[in-house]
PDB file of C-alpha atoms in Angstrom:
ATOM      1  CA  UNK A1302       0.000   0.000   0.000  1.00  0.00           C
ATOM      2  CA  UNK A1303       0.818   3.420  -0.426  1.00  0.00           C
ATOM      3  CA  UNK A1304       1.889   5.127   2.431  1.00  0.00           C
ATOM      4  CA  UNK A1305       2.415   8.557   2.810  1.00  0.00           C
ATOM      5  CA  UNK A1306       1.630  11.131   5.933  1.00  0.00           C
ATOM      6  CA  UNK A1307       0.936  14.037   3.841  1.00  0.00           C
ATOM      7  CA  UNK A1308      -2.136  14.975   1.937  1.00  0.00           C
ATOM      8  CA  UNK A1309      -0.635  14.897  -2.335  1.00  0.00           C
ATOM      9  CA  UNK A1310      -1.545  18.141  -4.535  1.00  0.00           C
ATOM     10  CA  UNK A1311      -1.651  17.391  -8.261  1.00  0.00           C
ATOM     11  CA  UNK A1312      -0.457  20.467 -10.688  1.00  0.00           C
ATOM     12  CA  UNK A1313      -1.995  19.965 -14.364  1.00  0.00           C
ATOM     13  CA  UNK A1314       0.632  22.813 -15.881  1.00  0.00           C
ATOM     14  CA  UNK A1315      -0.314  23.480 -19.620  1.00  0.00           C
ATOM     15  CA  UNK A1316       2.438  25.015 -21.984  1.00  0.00           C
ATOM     16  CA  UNK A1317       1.876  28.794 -23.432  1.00  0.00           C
ATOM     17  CA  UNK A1318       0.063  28.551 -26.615  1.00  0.00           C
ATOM     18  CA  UNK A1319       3.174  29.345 -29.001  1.00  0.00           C
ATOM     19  CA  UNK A1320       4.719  26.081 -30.083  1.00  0.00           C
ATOM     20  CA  UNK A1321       7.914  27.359 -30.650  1.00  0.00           C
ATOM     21  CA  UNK A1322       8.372  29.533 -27.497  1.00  0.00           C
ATOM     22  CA  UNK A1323       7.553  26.861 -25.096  1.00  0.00           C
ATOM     23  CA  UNK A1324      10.083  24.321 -26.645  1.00  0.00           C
ATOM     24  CA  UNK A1325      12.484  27.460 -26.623  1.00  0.00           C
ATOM     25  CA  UNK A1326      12.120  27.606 -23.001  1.00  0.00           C
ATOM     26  CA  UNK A1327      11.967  23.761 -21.958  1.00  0.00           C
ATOM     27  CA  UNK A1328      14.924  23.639 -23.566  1.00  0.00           C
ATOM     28  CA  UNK A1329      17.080  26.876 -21.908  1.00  0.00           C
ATOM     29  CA  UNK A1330      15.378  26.075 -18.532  1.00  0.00           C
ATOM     30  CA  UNK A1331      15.799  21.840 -18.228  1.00  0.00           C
ATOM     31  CA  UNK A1332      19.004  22.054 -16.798  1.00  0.00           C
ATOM     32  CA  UNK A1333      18.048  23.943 -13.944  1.00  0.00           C
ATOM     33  CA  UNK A1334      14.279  22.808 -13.859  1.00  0.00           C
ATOM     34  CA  UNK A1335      16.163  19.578 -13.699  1.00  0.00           C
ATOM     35  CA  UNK A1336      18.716  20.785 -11.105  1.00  0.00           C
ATOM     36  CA  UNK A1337      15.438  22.064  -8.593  1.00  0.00           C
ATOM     37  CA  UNK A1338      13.072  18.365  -8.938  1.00  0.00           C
ATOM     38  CA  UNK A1339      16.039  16.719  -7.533  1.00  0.00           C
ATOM     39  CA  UNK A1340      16.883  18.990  -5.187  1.00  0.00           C
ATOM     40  CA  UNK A1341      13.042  19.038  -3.821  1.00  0.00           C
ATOM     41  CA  UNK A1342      12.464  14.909  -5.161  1.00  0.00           C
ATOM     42  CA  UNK A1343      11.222  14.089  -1.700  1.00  0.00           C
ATOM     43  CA  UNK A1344       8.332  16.651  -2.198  1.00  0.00           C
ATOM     44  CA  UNK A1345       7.436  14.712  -4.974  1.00  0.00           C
ATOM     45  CA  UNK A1346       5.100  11.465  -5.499  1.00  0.00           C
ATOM     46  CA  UNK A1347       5.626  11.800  -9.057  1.00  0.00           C
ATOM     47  CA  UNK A1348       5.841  14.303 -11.569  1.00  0.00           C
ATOM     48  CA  UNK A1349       6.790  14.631 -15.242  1.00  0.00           C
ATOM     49  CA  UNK A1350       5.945  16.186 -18.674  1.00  0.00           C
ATOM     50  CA  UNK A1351       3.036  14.874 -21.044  1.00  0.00           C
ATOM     51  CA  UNK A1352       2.933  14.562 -24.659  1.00  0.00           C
ATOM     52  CA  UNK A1353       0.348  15.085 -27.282  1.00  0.00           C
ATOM     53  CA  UNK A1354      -0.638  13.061 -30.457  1.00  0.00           C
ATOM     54  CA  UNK A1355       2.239  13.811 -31.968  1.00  0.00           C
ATOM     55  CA  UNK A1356       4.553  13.249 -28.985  1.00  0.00           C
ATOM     56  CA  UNK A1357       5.172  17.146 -28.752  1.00  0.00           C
ATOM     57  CA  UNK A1358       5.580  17.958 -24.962  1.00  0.00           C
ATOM     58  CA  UNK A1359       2.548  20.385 -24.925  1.00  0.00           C
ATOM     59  CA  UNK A1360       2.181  19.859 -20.718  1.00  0.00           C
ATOM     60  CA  UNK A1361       3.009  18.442 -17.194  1.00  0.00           C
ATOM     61  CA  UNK A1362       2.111  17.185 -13.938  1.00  0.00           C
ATOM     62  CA  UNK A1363       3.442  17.110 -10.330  1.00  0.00           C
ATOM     63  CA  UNK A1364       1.914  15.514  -7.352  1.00  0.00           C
ATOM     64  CA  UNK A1365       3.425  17.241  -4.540  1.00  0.00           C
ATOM     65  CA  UNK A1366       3.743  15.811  -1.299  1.00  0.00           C
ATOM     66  CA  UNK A1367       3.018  18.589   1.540  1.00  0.00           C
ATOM     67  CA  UNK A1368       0.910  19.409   4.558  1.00  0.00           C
ATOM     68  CA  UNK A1369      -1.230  22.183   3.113  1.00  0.00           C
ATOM     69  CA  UNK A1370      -1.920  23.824  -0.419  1.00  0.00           C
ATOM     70  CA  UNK A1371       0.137  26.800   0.517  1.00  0.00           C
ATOM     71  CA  UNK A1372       2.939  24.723   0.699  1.00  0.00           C
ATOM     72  CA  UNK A1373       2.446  22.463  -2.251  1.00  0.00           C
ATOM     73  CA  UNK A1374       2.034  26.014  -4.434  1.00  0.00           C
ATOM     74  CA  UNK A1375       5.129  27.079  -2.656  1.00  0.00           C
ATOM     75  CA  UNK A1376       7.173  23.947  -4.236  1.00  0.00           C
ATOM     76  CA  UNK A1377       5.500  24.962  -7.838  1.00  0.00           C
ATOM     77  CA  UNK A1378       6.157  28.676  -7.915  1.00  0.00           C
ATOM     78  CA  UNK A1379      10.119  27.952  -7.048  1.00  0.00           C
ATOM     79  CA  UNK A1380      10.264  25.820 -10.353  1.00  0.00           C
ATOM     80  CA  UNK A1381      12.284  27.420 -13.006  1.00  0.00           C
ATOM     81  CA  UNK A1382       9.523  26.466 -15.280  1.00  0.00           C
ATOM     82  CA  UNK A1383       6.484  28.177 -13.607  1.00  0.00           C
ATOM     83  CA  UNK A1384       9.342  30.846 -12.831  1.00  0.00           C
ATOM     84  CA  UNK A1385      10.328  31.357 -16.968  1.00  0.00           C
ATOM     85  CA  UNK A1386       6.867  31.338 -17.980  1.00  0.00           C
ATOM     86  CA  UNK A1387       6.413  28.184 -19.744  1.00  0.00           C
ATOM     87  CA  UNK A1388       2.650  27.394 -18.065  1.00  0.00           C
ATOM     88  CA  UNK A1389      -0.366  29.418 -19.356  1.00  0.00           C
ATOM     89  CA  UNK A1390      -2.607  27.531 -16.649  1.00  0.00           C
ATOM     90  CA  UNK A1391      -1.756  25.462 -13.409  1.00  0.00           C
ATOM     91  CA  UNK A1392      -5.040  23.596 -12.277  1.00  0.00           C
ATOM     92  CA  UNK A1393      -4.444  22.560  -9.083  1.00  0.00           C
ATOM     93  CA  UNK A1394      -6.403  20.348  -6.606  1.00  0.00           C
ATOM     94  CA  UNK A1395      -5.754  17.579  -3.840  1.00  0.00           C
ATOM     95  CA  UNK A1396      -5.238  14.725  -4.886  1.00  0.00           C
ATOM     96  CA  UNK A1397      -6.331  11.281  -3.322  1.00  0.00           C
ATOM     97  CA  UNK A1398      -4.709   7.987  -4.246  1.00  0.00           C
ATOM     98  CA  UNK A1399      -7.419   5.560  -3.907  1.00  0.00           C
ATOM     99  CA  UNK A1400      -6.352   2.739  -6.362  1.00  0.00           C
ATOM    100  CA  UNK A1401      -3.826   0.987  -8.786  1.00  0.00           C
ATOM    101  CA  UNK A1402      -0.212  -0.175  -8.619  1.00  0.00           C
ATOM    102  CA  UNK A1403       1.115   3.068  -6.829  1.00  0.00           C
ATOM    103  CA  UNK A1404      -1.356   2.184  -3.804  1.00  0.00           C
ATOM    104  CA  UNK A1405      -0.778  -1.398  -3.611  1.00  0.00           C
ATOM    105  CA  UNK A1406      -4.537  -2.079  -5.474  1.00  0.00           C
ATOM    106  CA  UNK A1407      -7.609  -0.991  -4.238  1.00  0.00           C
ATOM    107  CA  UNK A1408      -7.268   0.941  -1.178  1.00  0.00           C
ATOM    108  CA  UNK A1409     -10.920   0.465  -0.011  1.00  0.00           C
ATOM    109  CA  UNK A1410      -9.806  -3.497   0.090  1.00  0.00           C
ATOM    110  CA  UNK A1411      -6.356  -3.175   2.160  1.00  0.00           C
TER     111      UNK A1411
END
């Protein structure tokens, strides 16, 4: 099972608009976007970029470990990513692992 003492916050970041720009700036800003994940990786459940159709990095999403939403937010807004500009949007909400491989099945069973 899953076990964790904090509540998890997932971030649903989606890329500015302009194609070009945001690969532009994934690219400058990996290195040191890089650099902070691992320095903050036990904040961290999981997190990573998505792809589209055509396999384009176009998003990402972090579930942040942390005892309130303040502080989850706080984890986000020091990312050199959020920091450059590359989101247009960050939905956020709390997130609640209820079931799959990550919890150890179905949590309502263990």
């Amino acid at each position: 099972m899953l076990e964790h003492k904090m509540p998890f916050y997932l971030f649903y970041c989606r890329d500015i608009e302009d194609r070009e720009s945001a690969a532009q700036i994934r690219r400058e800003l990996l290195p040191d976007h890089l650099g902070y994940v691992e320095r903050n990786m036990s904040r961290y459940a999981v997190a990573g970029p998505n792809r589209d159709k055509d396999a384009a990095y176009r998003s990402s999403t972090f579930v942040i470990k942390a005892d309130s939403f303040a502080e989850a937010d706080e984890v986000m807004q020091g990312d050199p990513y959020v920091e450059g500009g590359l989101y247009q949007e960050i939905l956020n909400v709390e997130f609640v692992p209820m079931a799959g491989d990550w919890v150890g099945g179905a949590a309502w069973k263990l």
